[in-house]
Amino acid sequence: MEPTDSLTPTKPAAIAESAAAAKPTKPAAIAEPSKPTEPGKPTKPAEPTKPAAVAKPSKSSAAAAPSKPVAASKPAKPSKPAKPESRLAMVRRARRINRELAEVYPYAHPELDFRNPFELLVATVLSAQTTDLRVNQTTPALFAKYPTPEDLAAAVPEEVEELIRPTGFFRAKTKSIMGLAAALRDDFGGEVPGRLEDLVKLPGVGRKTAFVVLGNAFGVPGITVDTHFMRLARRWRWTESDDPVKIEAEVATIFPKSEWTMLSHRVIFHGRRICHARKPACGACPITHLCPSYGEGETDPEKARKLLKYEMGGFPGQRLNPPPGFPGRPAPPLGGGA
């Protein structure tokens, strides 16, 4: 009986085991979602391949996704402004710059002290390779001793050299100003001529100096292409030339003749005060919206304000005797400190 009892319990256990074994297989059969693969009769898994065909829309979406980077690269095609702007657009932008600079610098003026055309002519020749401030600090003693072309032409060169030594290159400059004084005495009756072709014949006088004199002593319009004007004209894309004569000719076609003299003052003022050669104060510039070179200098407003010069930075101007309406302080005399 005991053996049969041991057999009978084993049979239900075997049955249970087989049932249990069968039941796991049924979950395996429940895993017969693979049976959809069986009934899927490989063709119905082909319908999962239709989701693969639905992945074909994903191919189109994948194609759309790359096209979005293409669209993203199109925003990079605001490099299209990097394409050369039209001549008309450049002229309009240039004239707007001039108008806005007129509002920023309504007091723009020649920054050399002078009382007559002769003093302006001599001061302009002396301003080569130095600042207008240094010239203004030097010329009072020079003109006190030699007030006319005749006086300067008859001077002792060594005495003139000593007077203008602070301006640098004093020997070459002495030769120039004494030479032009003699030419004025001998060829023009001691008077400064009011024509470009006559002025450029004088020793040490080129087109830039001639236009300074013509525009500010005679009211004859002219474009003064100094280093500041050349730098800004290129930064603003008015020209690509490095030649002052070519720059003068190109800029002359952009602006009406009546604007030439004051345009020169405004551009030079802006170059000296804000748009410097090495560290332009871009963050403090009032015409950044018109400048294709914005970002060449300091763009942080606080840091840029520290770069401002002369009256824009709260410092004295360059003239010892500034004209009425100048908002800054007069420059100190020679040896008076800055």
Coordinates of C-alpha atoms in Angstrom, one line a residue:
M1 CA 0.0 0.0 0.0
E2 CA 2.8 2.3 0.8
P3 CA 4.3 1.9 -2.6
T4 CA 1.0 2.5 -4.3
D5 CA 0.5 5.5 -2.1
S6 CA 3.9 6.7 -3.1
L7 CA 3.0 6.1 -6.7
T8 CA -0.4 7.9 -6.5
P9 CA 1.0 11.0 -5.1
T10 CA 3.7 11.0 -7.7
K11 CA 1.2 10.7 -10.5
P12 CA -0.7 13.8 -9.5
A13 CA 2.7 15.5 -9.1
A14 CA 3.6 14.4 -12.5
I15 CA 0.3 15.5 -13.8
A16 CA 0.8 18.8 -12.0
E17 CA 4.2 19.0 -13.4
S18 CA 3.0 18.2 -16.8
A19 CA 0.2 20.7 -16.3
A20 CA 2.6 23.2 -15.0
A21 CA 4.8 22.4 -17.9
A22 CA 1.9 22.7 -20.2
K23 CA 0.9 26.0 -18.6
P24 CA 4.2 27.6 -19.1
T25 CA 4.1 26.5 -22.7
K26 CA 0.7 28.1 -23.0
P27 CA 2.2 31.3 -21.7
A28 CA 4.7 30.5 -24.4
A29 CA 1.7 30.1 -26.5
I30 CA 0.5 33.3 -25.1
A31 CA 3.8 34.5 -26.2
E32 CA 2.1 33.2 -29.3
P33 CA 1.7 36.7 -30.3
S34 CA 4.4 34.9 -32.2
K35 CA 1.4 32.8 -33.3
P36 CA 0.3 35.9 -35.1
T37 CA 3.6 35.2 -36.8
E38 CA 2.3 31.7 -37.3
P39 CA -1.1 32.9 -38.4
G40 CA 0.8 35.9 -39.5
K41 CA 1.8 33.5 -42.2
P42 CA 4.8 35.5 -43.0
T43 CA 2.5 37.7 -45.0
K44 CA 1.0 39.3 -41.9
P45 CA 4.4 40.1 -40.6
A46 CA 4.6 41.7 -44.0
E47 CA 2.0 44.1 -42.5
P48 CA 4.6 45.0 -39.9
T49 CA 6.7 45.6 -42.9
K50 CA 3.9 48.0 -43.9
P51 CA 4.7 49.9 -40.8
A52 CA 8.1 49.7 -42.4
A53 CA 6.3 51.2 -45.3
V54 CA 4.9 53.6 -42.7
A55 CA 8.6 54.1 -42.0
K56 CA 8.7 55.2 -45.6
P57 CA 6.8 58.2 -44.5
S58 CA 9.5 58.4 -41.8
K59 CA 11.8 58.3 -44.8
S60 CA 9.9 61.3 -46.0
S61 CA 10.0 62.7 -42.5
A62 CA 13.7 61.8 -42.4
A63 CA 13.9 63.6 -45.7
A64 CA 12.0 66.4 -44.2
A65 CA 14.3 66.5 -41.2
P66 CA 17.4 67.0 -43.4
S67 CA 15.4 69.6 -45.3
K68 CA 14.9 71.4 -42.0
P69 CA 18.6 71.7 -41.5
V70 CA 18.6 73.0 -45.1
A71 CA 16.0 75.5 -43.9
A72 CA 18.2 76.1 -40.9
S73 CA 21.1 76.8 -43.2
K74 CA 18.9 79.2 -45.0
P75 CA 18.7 81.4 -41.9
A76 CA 22.5 81.1 -42.2
K77 CA 21.9 82.7 -45.6
P78 CA 21.5 86.0 -43.9
S79 CA 25.0 85.8 -45.2
K80 CA 23.1 87.0 -48.3
P81 CA 23.7 90.5 -46.8
A82 CA 27.3 89.4 -47.1
K83 CA 26.6 89.6 -50.8
P84 CA 27.5 93.0 -52.1
E85 CA 24.7 95.5 -51.5
S86 CA 23.5 97.4 -54.5
R87 CA 25.0 100.7 -55.4
L88 CA 21.7 102.4 -54.6
A89 CA 21.4 100.8 -51.2
M90 CA 25.0 101.8 -50.3
V91 CA 24.4 105.4 -51.4
R92 CA 21.2 105.6 -49.3
R93 CA 22.9 104.1 -46.3
A94 CA 25.9 106.4 -46.7
R95 CA 23.7 109.5 -46.9
R96 CA 21.8 108.4 -43.8
I97 CA 25.1 108.0 -41.9
N98 CA 25.9 111.6 -42.8
R99 CA 22.5 112.8 -41.6
E100 CA 22.7 111.0 -38.3
L101 CA 26.3 112.1 -37.7
A102 CA 25.0 115.7 -38.3
E103 CA 22.7 115.1 -35.3
V104 CA 25.5 113.6 -33.2
Y105 CA 28.0 116.3 -34.0
P106 CA 26.1 119.5 -34.8
Y107 CA 29.2 121.4 -33.7
A108 CA 31.7 119.6 -36.0
H109 CA 34.4 122.0 -37.1
P110 CA 38.1 122.1 -38.2
E111 CA 40.1 121.3 -35.1
L112 CA 43.0 123.6 -35.9
D113 CA 43.1 127.1 -34.3
F114 CA 43.4 129.8 -36.9
R115 CA 42.4 133.4 -37.6
N116 CA 43.1 133.7 -41.3
P117 CA 43.9 131.5 -44.4
F118 CA 47.6 131.8 -43.9
E119 CA 47.5 130.5 -40.3
L120 CA 45.2 127.6 -41.4
L121 CA 47.5 126.7 -44.2
V122 CA 50.6 126.7 -42.0
A123 CA 48.8 124.8 -39.2
T124 CA 47.6 122.2 -41.6
V125 CA 51.1 121.5 -43.0
L126 CA 52.4 121.2 -39.4
S127 CA 49.6 118.7 -38.5
A128 CA 51.2 115.9 -40.5
Q129 CA 52.3 113.0 -38.3
T130 CA 51.1 114.7 -35.1
T131 CA 47.9 115.7 -33.4
D132 CA 45.9 118.9 -34.0
L133 CA 46.2 119.5 -30.3
R134 CA 50.0 119.6 -30.5
V135 CA 49.8 122.0 -33.4
N136 CA 47.4 124.3 -31.6
Q137 CA 49.8 124.3 -28.6
T138 CA 52.7 125.2 -30.9
T139 CA 51.4 127.8 -33.4
P140 CA 50.6 130.7 -31.0
A141 CA 54.3 131.4 -30.4
L142 CA 55.0 130.8 -34.1
F143 CA 52.4 133.3 -35.4
A144 CA 53.2 135.8 -32.7
K145 CA 56.7 136.0 -34.1
Y146 CA 55.9 135.5 -37.8
P147 CA 52.3 136.8 -38.5
T148 CA 52.6 137.1 -42.3
P149 CA 54.1 135.1 -45.2
E150 CA 56.7 137.8 -45.6
D151 CA 57.8 137.5 -42.0
L152 CA 58.1 133.7 -42.1
A153 CA 59.9 133.7 -45.4
A154 CA 62.6 136.0 -44.0
A155 CA 63.0 134.0 -40.7
V156 CA 66.1 132.2 -39.5
P157 CA 65.5 128.5 -40.1
E158 CA 67.0 127.4 -36.8
E159 CA 64.7 129.7 -34.9
V160 CA 61.6 128.3 -36.7
E161 CA 62.8 124.8 -36.1
E162 CA 63.0 125.5 -32.4
L163 CA 59.5 126.9 -32.3
I164 CA 57.9 124.0 -34.1
R165 CA 60.0 121.3 -32.6
P166 CA 57.0 119.8 -30.5
T167 CA 55.2 118.9 -33.8
G168 CA 57.9 116.5 -34.8
F169 CA 59.8 116.3 -38.1
F170 CA 60.6 119.9 -37.4
R171 CA 63.4 120.3 -39.9
A172 CA 61.4 119.1 -42.9
K173 CA 58.4 121.1 -41.7
T174 CA 60.5 124.2 -41.4
K175 CA 61.6 123.8 -44.9
S176 CA 58.0 123.4 -46.1
I177 CA 56.4 126.3 -44.2
M178 CA 59.2 128.7 -45.1
G179 CA 59.1 127.6 -48.7
L180 CA 55.3 128.1 -49.0
A181 CA 55.7 131.5 -47.3
A182 CA 58.2 132.5 -49.9
A183 CA 56.0 131.3 -52.7
L184 CA 53.0 133.2 -51.3
R185 CA 55.2 136.3 -51.1
D186 CA 56.8 135.9 -54.5
D187 CA 53.9 134.5 -56.6
F188 CA 50.7 135.5 -54.9
G189 CA 51.3 138.9 -53.4
G190 CA 51.5 137.5 -49.9
E191 CA 48.0 136.1 -50.1
V192 CA 46.8 132.5 -49.9
P193 CA 45.2 131.6 -53.2
G194 CA 41.6 130.2 -53.3
R195 CA 42.1 127.7 -56.1
L196 CA 43.1 124.0 -55.8
E197 CA 45.5 124.1 -58.7
D198 CA 47.4 127.0 -57.1
L199 CA 47.5 125.6 -53.6
V200 CA 48.9 122.2 -54.6
K201 CA 51.9 124.0 -56.2
L202 CA 53.0 125.3 -52.8
P203 CA 55.8 123.3 -50.9
G204 CA 54.3 120.7 -48.5
V205 CA 50.7 121.2 -49.8
G206 CA 48.8 118.3 -51.2
R207 CA 45.1 117.8 -52.0
K208 CA 44.2 117.1 -48.4
T209 CA 45.8 120.3 -47.1
A210 CA 44.3 122.3 -50.0
F211 CA 40.8 121.1 -49.3
V212 CA 41.1 121.9 -45.6
V213 CA 42.0 125.5 -46.6
L214 CA 39.5 125.8 -49.4
G215 CA 36.6 124.4 -47.3
N216 CA 37.3 126.3 -44.1
A217 CA 38.9 129.5 -45.2
F218 CA 37.2 130.1 -48.6
G219 CA 33.9 128.2 -48.4
V220 CA 34.8 126.0 -51.4
P221 CA 33.5 122.5 -50.9
G222 CA 36.1 119.8 -50.6
I223 CA 36.6 116.3 -49.2
T224 CA 39.4 116.0 -46.7
V225 CA 40.7 112.4 -46.9
D226 CA 42.9 112.0 -43.8
T227 CA 43.7 108.7 -42.0
H228 CA 40.4 108.9 -40.1
F229 CA 38.3 109.5 -43.2
M230 CA 40.1 106.7 -45.1
R231 CA 39.5 104.2 -42.3
L232 CA 35.8 105.0 -41.8
A233 CA 35.1 105.1 -45.5
R234 CA 36.4 101.6 -45.8
R235 CA 34.6 100.4 -42.7
W236 CA 31.3 101.7 -44.0
R237 CA 31.9 100.1 -47.4
W238 CA 31.9 103.5 -49.3
T239 CA 35.1 102.4 -50.9
E240 CA 37.6 99.5 -51.0
S241 CA 40.5 101.7 -52.0
D242 CA 43.6 102.6 -50.0
D243 CA 44.5 105.5 -52.3
P244 CA 43.4 108.9 -50.9
V245 CA 42.8 110.4 -54.4
K246 CA 40.6 107.4 -55.4
I247 CA 38.7 107.5 -52.1
E248 CA 38.1 111.2 -52.6
A249 CA 36.7 110.6 -56.1
E250 CA 34.5 107.7 -55.1
V251 CA 33.0 109.5 -52.1
A252 CA 32.4 112.6 -54.2
T253 CA 30.0 110.5 -56.3
I254 CA 28.0 109.5 -53.3
F255 CA 27.3 112.9 -51.7
P256 CA 26.2 116.3 -53.1
K257 CA 29.0 118.8 -53.4
S258 CA 27.3 121.1 -50.9
E259 CA 27.9 118.4 -48.2
W260 CA 31.6 117.7 -48.8
T261 CA 33.2 120.0 -46.3
M262 CA 30.8 119.2 -43.4
L263 CA 30.8 115.5 -44.3
S264 CA 34.6 115.6 -43.8
H265 CA 34.3 117.2 -40.4
R266 CA 31.7 114.8 -39.2
V267 CA 33.5 111.7 -40.4
I268 CA 36.8 112.9 -38.8
F269 CA 35.1 113.8 -35.6
H270 CA 33.6 110.3 -35.4
G271 CA 36.9 108.6 -36.2
R272 CA 38.7 110.6 -33.4
R273 CA 36.0 110.1 -30.8
I274 CA 34.4 106.7 -31.3
C275 CA 35.5 104.7 -34.4
H276 CA 39.2 104.5 -33.4
A277 CA 41.8 102.6 -35.5
R278 CA 42.7 100.0 -32.9
K279 CA 39.8 99.9 -30.4
P280 CA 36.5 101.2 -32.0
A281 CA 33.9 101.8 -29.3
C282 CA 31.2 99.9 -31.1
G283 CA 29.1 99.5 -28.0
A284 CA 28.8 103.3 -27.6
C285 CA 28.4 104.1 -31.3
P286 CA 25.1 105.8 -32.3
I287 CA 25.1 104.5 -35.9
T288 CA 25.7 100.7 -35.4
H289 CA 22.5 100.0 -37.2
L290 CA 24.1 101.4 -40.4
C291 CA 27.6 100.0 -39.9
P292 CA 28.5 96.8 -41.8
S293 CA 31.7 96.6 -39.7
Y294 CA 29.9 96.5 -36.3
G295 CA 31.7 94.2 -33.9
E296 CA 35.3 95.0 -35.0
G297 CA 35.6 96.8 -31.7
E298 CA 34.3 96.6 -28.1
T299 CA 30.6 95.9 -28.1
D300 CA 29.9 95.9 -24.4
P301 CA 28.3 99.4 -23.7
E302 CA 30.1 100.0 -20.4
K303 CA 33.5 99.0 -21.7
A304 CA 33.0 100.9 -24.9
R305 CA 32.1 104.1 -23.1
K306 CA 35.5 104.1 -21.4
L307 CA 37.1 104.2 -24.9
L308 CA 35.4 107.5 -25.9
K309 CA 37.7 110.4 -26.5
Y310 CA 37.7 114.2 -26.2
E311 CA 34.3 115.8 -25.3
M312 CA 32.5 112.4 -25.8
G313 CA 34.6 111.0 -23.0
G314 CA 34.4 114.1 -20.9
F315 CA 37.9 115.3 -21.8
P316 CA 39.2 118.6 -23.3
G317 CA 38.9 119.1 -27.1
Q318 CA 41.9 119.8 -29.3
R319 CA 41.4 123.5 -29.8
L320 CA 42.7 126.1 -27.3
N321 CA 40.1 128.4 -28.8
P322 CA 37.1 126.3 -29.8
P323 CA 34.3 127.8 -31.8
P324 CA 31.0 128.8 -30.2
G325 CA 28.7 125.9 -29.5
F326 CA 31.5 123.4 -28.8
P327 CA 30.2 121.3 -25.8
G328 CA 33.7 120.3 -24.5
R329 CA 36.4 122.0 -22.6
P330 CA 39.2 124.0 -24.4
A331 CA 42.6 122.3 -24.7
P332 CA 45.3 123.5 -22.3
P333 CA 48.2 125.5 -23.6
L334 CA 51.6 123.9 -24.2
G335 CA 53.0 122.6 -20.8
G336 CA 49.6 123.2 -19.2
G337 CA 48.7 119.5 -18.9
A338 CA 45.9 117.6 -20.6

